[in-house]
Short mmCIF file of C-alpha atoms in Angstrom, two decimals:
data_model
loop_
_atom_site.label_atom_id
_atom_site.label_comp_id
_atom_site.label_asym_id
_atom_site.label_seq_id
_atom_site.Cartn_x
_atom_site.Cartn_y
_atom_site.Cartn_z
CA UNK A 1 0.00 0.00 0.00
CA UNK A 2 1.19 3.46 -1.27
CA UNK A 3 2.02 6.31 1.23
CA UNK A 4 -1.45 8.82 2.03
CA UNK A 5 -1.53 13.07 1.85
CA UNK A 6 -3.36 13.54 5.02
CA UNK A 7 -4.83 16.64 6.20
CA UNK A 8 -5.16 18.41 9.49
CA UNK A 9 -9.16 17.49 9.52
CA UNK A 10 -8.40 13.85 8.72
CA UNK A 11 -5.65 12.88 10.62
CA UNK A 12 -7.04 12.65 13.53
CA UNK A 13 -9.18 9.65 12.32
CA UNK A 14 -6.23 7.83 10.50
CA UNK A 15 -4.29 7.87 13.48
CA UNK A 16 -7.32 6.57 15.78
CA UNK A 17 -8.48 3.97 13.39
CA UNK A 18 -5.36 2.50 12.28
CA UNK A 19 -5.44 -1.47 13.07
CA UNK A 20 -1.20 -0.93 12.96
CA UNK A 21 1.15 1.46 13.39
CA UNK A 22 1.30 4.55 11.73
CA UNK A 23 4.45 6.14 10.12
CA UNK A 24 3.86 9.98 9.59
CA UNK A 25 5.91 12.18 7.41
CA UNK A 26 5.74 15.82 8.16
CA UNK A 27 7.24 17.41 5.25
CA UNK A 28 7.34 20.64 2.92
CA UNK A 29 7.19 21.66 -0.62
CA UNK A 30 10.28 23.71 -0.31
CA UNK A 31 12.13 20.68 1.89
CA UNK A 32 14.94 19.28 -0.41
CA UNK A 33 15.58 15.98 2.05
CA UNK A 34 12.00 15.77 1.81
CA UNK A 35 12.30 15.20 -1.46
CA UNK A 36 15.12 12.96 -1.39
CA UNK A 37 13.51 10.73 1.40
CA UNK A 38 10.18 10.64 -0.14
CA UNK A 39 10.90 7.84 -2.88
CA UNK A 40 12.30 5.73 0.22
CA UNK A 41 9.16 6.15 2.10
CA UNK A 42 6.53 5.23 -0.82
CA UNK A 43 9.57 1.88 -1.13
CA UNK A 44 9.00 0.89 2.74
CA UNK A 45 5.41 1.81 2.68
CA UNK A 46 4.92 -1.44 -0.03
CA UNK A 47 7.79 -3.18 1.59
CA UNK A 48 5.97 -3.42 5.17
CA UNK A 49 2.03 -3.36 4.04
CA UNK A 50 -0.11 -4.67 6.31
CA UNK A 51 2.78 -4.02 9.21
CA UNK A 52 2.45 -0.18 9.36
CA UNK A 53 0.37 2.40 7.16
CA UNK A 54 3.19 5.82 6.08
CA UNK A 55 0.69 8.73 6.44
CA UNK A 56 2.30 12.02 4.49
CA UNK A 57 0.99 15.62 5.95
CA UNK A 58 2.67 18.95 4.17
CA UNK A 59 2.77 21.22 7.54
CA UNK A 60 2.61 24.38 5.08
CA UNK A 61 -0.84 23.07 3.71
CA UNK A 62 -2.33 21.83 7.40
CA UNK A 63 -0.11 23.71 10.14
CA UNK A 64 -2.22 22.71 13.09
CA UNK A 65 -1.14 18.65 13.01
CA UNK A 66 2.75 19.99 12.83
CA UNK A 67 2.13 22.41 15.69
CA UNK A 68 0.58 20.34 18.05
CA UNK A 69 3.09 17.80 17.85
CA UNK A 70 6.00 20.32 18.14
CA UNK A 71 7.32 19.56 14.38
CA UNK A 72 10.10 22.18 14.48
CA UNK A 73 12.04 21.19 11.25
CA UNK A 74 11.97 19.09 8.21
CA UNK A 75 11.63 16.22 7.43
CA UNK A 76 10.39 14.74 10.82
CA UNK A 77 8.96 11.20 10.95
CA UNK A 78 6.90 10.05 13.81
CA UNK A 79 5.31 6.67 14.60
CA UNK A 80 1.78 5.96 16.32
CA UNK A 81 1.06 3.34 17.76
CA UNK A 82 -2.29 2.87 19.71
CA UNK A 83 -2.68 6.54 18.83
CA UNK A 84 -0.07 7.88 20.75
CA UNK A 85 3.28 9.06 19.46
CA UNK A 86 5.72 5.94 19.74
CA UNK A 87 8.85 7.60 18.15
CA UNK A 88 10.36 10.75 16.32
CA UNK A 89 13.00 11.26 14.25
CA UNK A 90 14.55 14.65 12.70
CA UNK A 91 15.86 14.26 9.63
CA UNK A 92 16.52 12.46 5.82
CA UNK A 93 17.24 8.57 6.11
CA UNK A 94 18.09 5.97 3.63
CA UNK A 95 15.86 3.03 2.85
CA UNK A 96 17.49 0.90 4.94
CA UNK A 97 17.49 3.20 8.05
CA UNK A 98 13.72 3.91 7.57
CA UNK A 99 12.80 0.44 8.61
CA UNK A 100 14.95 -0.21 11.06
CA UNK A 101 14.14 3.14 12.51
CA UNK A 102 10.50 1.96 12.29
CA UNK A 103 11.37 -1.73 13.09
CA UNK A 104 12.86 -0.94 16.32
CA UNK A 105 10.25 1.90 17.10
CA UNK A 106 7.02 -0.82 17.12
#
């Protein structure tokens, strides 16, 4: 399963009715490691289907999500689990480092 765009009004109800973990990429138009981390993420969101869902939300587009969560900087990944914020990470990752990042984190 491909990564989602999420918005502020929906995320709420992704997060809460998500059966597994939920990866969340808080990224930018402007972001250049966004960018450059965004093919990886659509790669492990097929690779681990059905293991986590990889939720994308641009904070310029839906501000509120980034802000309550304290998103400072770009790109920030954070994982839910039973609705409640499991992990962060600041910052572009390979491939590889994505899953075990999210591996370790559920």
């Amino acid at each position: 399963m491909a990564a989602v765009n999420v918005t502020d009004d929906e995320f709420d109800n992704v997060i809460a009715t998500s059966d597994v973990p939920v990866v969340v990429d808080f990224w930018a138009e402007w972001c250049g490691p966004c960018k450059q981390m965004a093919p990886h993420l659509e790669a492990v969101s097929v690779d681990m289907a059905g293991k986590v869902k990889v939720a994308k939300i641009n904070v310029d587009e839906n501000p509120m999500v980034a802000s309550k969560y304290g998103v400072r900087g770009m790109p920030t990944l954070m994982v839910f689990k039973d609705g409640k914020v499991a992990a962060t990470h600041l910052g572009a990752m390979s491939k590889q480092a994505i899953t075990d990042w999210i591996k370790q984190s559920v």
